[in-house]
mmCIF file of C-alpha atoms in Angstrom:
data_model
loop_
_atom_site.group_PDB
_atom_site.id
_atom_site.type_symbol
_atom_site.label_atom_id
_atom_site.label_comp_id
_atom_site.label_asym_id
_atom_site.label_seq_id
_atom_site.Cartn_x
_atom_site.Cartn_y
_atom_site.Cartn_z
ATOM 1 C CA UNK A 1 -25.527 107.616 -147.795
ATOM 2 C CA UNK A 2 -26.209 107.233 -151.466
ATOM 3 C CA UNK A 3 -26.909 110.248 -153.666
ATOM 4 C CA UNK A 4 -28.498 109.908 -157.085
ATOM 5 C CA UNK A 5 -28.229 112.999 -159.225
ATOM 6 C CA UNK A 6 -29.411 111.598 -162.514
ATOM 7 C CA UNK A 7 -27.276 111.177 -165.584
ATOM 8 C CA UNK A 8 -25.519 114.388 -166.713
ATOM 9 C CA UNK A 9 -26.850 114.133 -170.248
ATOM 10 C CA UNK A 10 -30.487 114.118 -169.072
ATOM 11 C CA UNK A 11 -30.418 116.408 -166.049
ATOM 12 C CA UNK A 12 -29.921 119.898 -167.380
ATOM 13 C CA UNK A 13 -29.496 122.655 -164.779
ATOM 14 C CA UNK A 14 -28.626 120.999 -161.435
ATOM 15 C CA UNK A 15 -29.493 124.164 -159.475
ATOM 16 C CA UNK A 16 -33.160 123.674 -160.324
ATOM 17 C CA UNK A 17 -33.350 120.071 -159.152
ATOM 18 C CA UNK A 18 -35.227 119.394 -155.963
ATOM 19 C CA UNK A 19 -34.161 116.601 -153.650
ATOM 20 C CA UNK A 20 -36.007 113.755 -151.982
ATOM 21 C CA UNK A 21 -34.533 112.208 -148.841
ATOM 22 C CA UNK A 22 -35.367 108.566 -148.114
ATOM 23 C CA UNK A 23 -34.343 107.006 -144.800
ATOM 24 C CA UNK A 24 -35.019 103.754 -142.972
ATOM 25 C CA UNK A 25 -34.206 101.880 -139.783
ATOM 26 C CA UNK A 26 -34.556 104.746 -137.320
ATOM 27 C CA UNK A 27 -35.724 101.938 -135.032
ATOM 28 C CA UNK A 28 -33.310 99.043 -135.036
ATOM 29 C CA UNK A 29 -35.981 96.347 -134.730
ATOM 30 C CA UNK A 30 -37.479 97.518 -138.021
ATOM 31 C CA UNK A 31 -34.751 95.876 -140.096
ATOM 32 C CA UNK A 32 -37.077 95.159 -142.999
ATOM 33 C CA UNK A 33 -37.623 98.904 -143.493
ATOM 34 C CA UNK A 34 -34.169 99.092 -145.112
ATOM 35 C CA UNK A 35 -35.571 97.315 -148.145
ATOM 36 C CA UNK A 36 -37.869 100.150 -149.235
ATOM 37 C CA UNK A 37 -35.280 102.861 -149.964
ATOM 38 C CA UNK A 38 -33.014 100.249 -151.562
ATOM 39 C CA UNK A 39 -35.906 99.018 -153.716
ATOM 40 C CA UNK A 40 -36.653 102.626 -154.711
ATOM 41 C CA UNK A 41 -33.055 103.053 -155.904
ATOM 42 C CA UNK A 42 -33.211 99.754 -157.797
ATOM 43 C CA UNK A 43 -36.538 100.703 -159.388
ATOM 44 C CA UNK A 44 -35.281 104.124 -160.509
ATOM 45 C CA UNK A 45 -32.011 102.816 -161.926
ATOM 46 C CA UNK A 46 -33.634 99.794 -163.574
ATOM 47 C CA UNK A 47 -36.166 102.111 -165.179
ATOM 48 C CA UNK A 48 -33.423 104.417 -166.422
ATOM 49 C CA UNK A 49 -31.354 101.580 -167.911
ATOM 50 C CA UNK A 50 -34.426 100.129 -169.616
ATOM 51 C CA UNK A 51 -35.742 103.423 -170.993
ATOM 52 C CA UNK A 52 -38.801 103.771 -168.742
ATOM 53 C CA UNK A 53 -39.849 107.366 -169.402
ATOM 54 C CA UNK A 54 -41.548 107.799 -166.007
ATOM 55 C CA UNK A 55 -38.326 106.841 -164.172
ATOM 56 C CA UNK A 56 -36.204 108.956 -166.520
ATOM 57 C CA UNK A 57 -38.480 111.929 -165.778
ATOM 58 C CA UNK A 58 -38.150 111.361 -162.027
ATOM 59 C CA UNK A 59 -34.367 111.250 -162.336
ATOM 60 C CA UNK A 60 -34.396 114.320 -164.569
ATOM 61 C CA UNK A 61 -36.478 116.401 -162.153
ATOM 62 C CA UNK A 62 -35.110 115.205 -158.808
ATOM 63 C CA UNK A 63 -32.026 114.169 -156.961
ATOM 64 C CA UNK A 64 -32.256 111.532 -154.264
ATOM 65 C CA UNK A 65 -30.470 111.193 -150.941
ATOM 66 C CA UNK A 66 -30.853 107.656 -149.600
ATOM 67 C CA UNK A 67 -29.932 106.443 -146.111
ATOM 68 C CA UNK A 68 -31.171 102.852 -145.895
ATOM 69 C CA UNK A 69 -30.025 102.294 -142.298
ATOM 70 C CA UNK A 70 -29.840 105.234 -139.922
ATOM 71 C CA UNK A 71 -29.537 103.239 -136.690
ATOM 72 C CA UNK A 72 -26.490 101.157 -137.546
ATOM 73 C CA UNK A 73 -25.351 100.324 -134.019
ATOM 74 C CA UNK A 74 -28.843 99.336 -132.881
ATOM 75 C CA UNK A 75 -29.241 97.093 -135.938
ATOM 76 C CA UNK A 76 -25.796 95.600 -135.311
ATOM 77 C CA UNK A 77 -26.821 94.825 -131.701
ATOM 78 C CA UNK A 78 -29.867 92.927 -132.959
ATOM 79 C CA UNK A 79 -27.892 90.973 -135.556
ATOM 80 C CA UNK A 80 -25.107 90.175 -133.074
ATOM 81 C CA UNK A 81 -27.651 89.035 -130.477
ATOM 82 C CA UNK A 82 -29.292 86.799 -133.075
ATOM 83 C CA UNK A 83 -25.951 85.240 -134.056
ATOM 84 C CA UNK A 84 -25.167 84.503 -130.422
ATOM 85 C CA UNK A 85 -28.589 83.276 -129.251
ATOM 86 C CA UNK A 86 -30.735 82.514 -132.301
ATOM 87 C CA UNK A 87 -33.344 84.915 -130.864
ATOM 88 C CA UNK A 88 -34.529 88.183 -132.362
ATOM 89 C CA UNK A 89 -34.003 91.062 -129.920
ATOM 90 C CA UNK A 90 -36.864 93.553 -130.271
ATOM 91 C CA UNK A 91 -34.683 96.581 -129.605
ATOM 92 C CA UNK A 92 -35.995 99.934 -130.794
ATOM 93 C CA UNK A 93 -33.184 102.271 -129.738
ATOM 94 C CA UNK A 94 -29.562 102.843 -130.691
ATOM 95 C CA UNK A 95 -26.474 101.601 -128.843
ATOM 96 C CA UNK A 96 -25.743 104.747 -126.843
ATOM 97 C CA UNK A 97 -25.692 103.741 -123.190
ATOM 98 C CA UNK A 98 -24.019 106.904 -121.848
ATOM 99 C CA UNK A 99 -27.166 108.107 -120.108
ATOM 100 C CA UNK A 100 -27.947 104.909 -118.252
ATOM 101 C CA UNK A 101 -26.748 104.682 -114.662
ATOM 102 C CA UNK A 102 -26.000 101.476 -112.782
ATOM 103 C CA UNK A 103 -29.193 101.930 -110.797
ATOM 104 C CA UNK A 104 -31.239 102.031 -114.037
ATOM 105 C CA UNK A 105 -30.250 98.420 -114.847
ATOM 106 C CA UNK A 106 -31.973 98.491 -118.245
ATOM 107 C CA UNK A 107 -32.661 95.252 -120.077
ATOM 108 C CA UNK A 108 -30.639 94.886 -123.295
ATOM 109 C CA UNK A 109 -33.686 95.593 -125.463
ATOM 110 C CA UNK A 110 -34.304 98.915 -123.658
ATOM 111 C CA UNK A 111 -30.784 100.339 -123.624
ATOM 112 C CA UNK A 112 -29.983 103.381 -125.735
ATOM 113 C CA UNK A 113 -31.772 106.416 -127.144
ATOM 114 C CA UNK A 114 -34.782 106.460 -129.478
ATOM 115 C CA UNK A 115 -33.319 108.346 -132.436
ATOM 116 C CA UNK A 116 -36.796 109.090 -133.763
ATOM 117 C CA UNK A 117 -37.485 111.069 -130.537
ATOM 118 C CA UNK A 118 -34.068 112.801 -130.453
ATOM 119 C CA UNK A 119 -34.814 115.558 -132.958
ATOM 120 C CA UNK A 120 -35.314 119.137 -131.811
ATOM 121 C CA UNK A 121 -38.990 119.613 -132.653
ATOM 122 C CA UNK A 122 -41.481 118.600 -129.944
ATOM 123 C CA UNK A 123 -38.579 117.004 -128.091
ATOM 124 C CA UNK A 124 -38.986 115.230 -124.796
ATOM 125 C CA UNK A 125 -41.258 112.863 -122.927
ATOM 126 C CA UNK A 126 -41.392 111.239 -119.510
ATOM 127 C CA UNK A 127 -39.459 108.113 -120.467
ATOM 128 C CA UNK A 128 -36.266 107.581 -118.516
ATOM 129 C CA UNK A 129 -33.201 105.766 -119.901
ATOM 130 C CA UNK A 130 -34.972 102.371 -119.711
ATOM 131 C CA UNK A 131 -38.132 103.626 -121.411
ATOM 132 C CA UNK A 132 -38.833 102.443 -124.952
ATOM 133 C CA UNK A 133 -39.083 106.024 -126.241
ATOM 134 C CA UNK A 134 -36.272 107.627 -124.219
ATOM 135 C CA UNK A 135 -35.419 110.780 -126.240
ATOM 136 C CA UNK A 136 -31.943 111.285 -124.790
ATOM 137 C CA UNK A 137 -30.869 114.028 -122.396
ATOM 138 C CA UNK A 138 -31.332 116.815 -124.949
ATOM 139 C CA UNK A 139 -32.248 117.279 -128.609
ATOM 140 C CA UNK A 140 -29.608 116.046 -131.044
ATOM 141 C CA UNK A 141 -27.580 114.302 -128.346
ATOM 142 C CA UNK A 142 -27.093 111.402 -130.783
ATOM 143 C CA UNK A 143 -24.729 111.327 -133.760
ATOM 144 C CA UNK A 144 -27.510 109.895 -135.961
ATOM 145 C CA UNK A 145 -29.937 112.774 -135.366
ATOM 146 C CA UNK A 146 -27.119 115.340 -135.647
ATOM 147 C CA UNK A 147 -26.053 113.829 -138.984
ATOM 148 C CA UNK A 148 -29.644 114.033 -140.266
ATOM 149 C CA UNK A 149 -29.990 117.632 -139.039
ATOM 150 C CA UNK A 150 -26.696 118.601 -140.689
ATOM 151 C CA UNK A 151 -27.610 116.913 -143.976
ATOM 152 C CA UNK A 152 -30.967 118.669 -144.099
ATOM 153 C CA UNK A 153 -29.488 122.030 -143.089
ATOM 154 C CA UNK A 154 -26.694 121.729 -145.669
ATOM 155 C CA UNK A 155 -29.259 120.938 -148.381
ATOM 156 C CA UNK A 156 -32.257 122.904 -147.117
ATOM 157 C CA UNK A 157 -32.721 124.706 -150.420
ATOM 158 C CA UNK A 158 -32.788 121.378 -152.259
ATOM 159 C CA UNK A 159 -34.550 118.852 -150.006
ATOM 160 C CA UNK A 160 -38.286 119.302 -150.383
ATOM 161 C CA UNK A 161 -39.560 115.892 -149.305
ATOM 162 C CA UNK A 162 -38.425 113.485 -146.605
ATOM 163 C CA UNK A 163 -39.803 109.988 -146.201
ATOM 164 C CA UNK A 164 -38.767 107.889 -143.216
ATOM 165 C CA UNK A 165 -39.623 104.254 -143.777
ATOM 166 C CA UNK A 166 -40.747 102.302 -140.736
ATOM 167 C CA UNK A 167 -42.186 98.812 -140.502
ATOM 168 C CA UNK A 168 -44.056 98.771 -137.205
ATOM 169 C CA UNK A 169 -47.488 98.275 -138.718
ATOM 170 C CA UNK A 170 -49.672 98.806 -141.779
ATOM 171 C CA UNK A 171 -50.151 102.547 -141.380
ATOM 172 C CA UNK A 172 -49.284 105.926 -142.800
ATOM 173 C CA UNK A 173 -48.100 108.192 -139.988
ATOM 174 C CA UNK A 174 -48.222 111.941 -140.459
ATOM 175 C CA UNK A 175 -45.338 114.014 -139.050
ATOM 176 C CA UNK A 176 -45.302 114.514 -135.306
ATOM 177 C CA UNK A 177 -48.088 111.958 -134.893
ATOM 178 C CA UNK A 178 -50.498 114.295 -136.680
ATOM 179 C CA UNK A 179 -50.051 117.098 -134.121
ATOM 180 C CA UNK A 180 -49.374 119.823 -136.678
#
């Protein structure tokens, strides 16, 4: 994780700064999503170095938590598969195979837990371990979702906006698929 707090000489009182959390690659097959939070960091820092007042104001008012790749083991599985076969594995989930039994016999692209479905709010669906959206056996069963929960809980008075970058399609998705 990268944290940008702004430069000390421009920030003033740190207790008043609100935080923005940017994450990407919840789904391992969305590798390109990692570029957006990294570009945001580059844009902010480039603007600061070059005296762009809009970027300086953003850095003055906010702190930024940036996690460009949440699903590291799932992304590693895709990259390793590509190196070995030259084929892109369209794997959505992480690399946690603890909940798969021998009788499940999941294909490589369907092994693991969908981190995006492993949070505690509106948890659960009918997908079994081989399902594309398998949420795990219980909320926060995965280290990735627990780490996100802990980060947000530890900074709940600061973090006021969370943006999870995905790259599935050209759409803006409201939280919980618009159910709230």
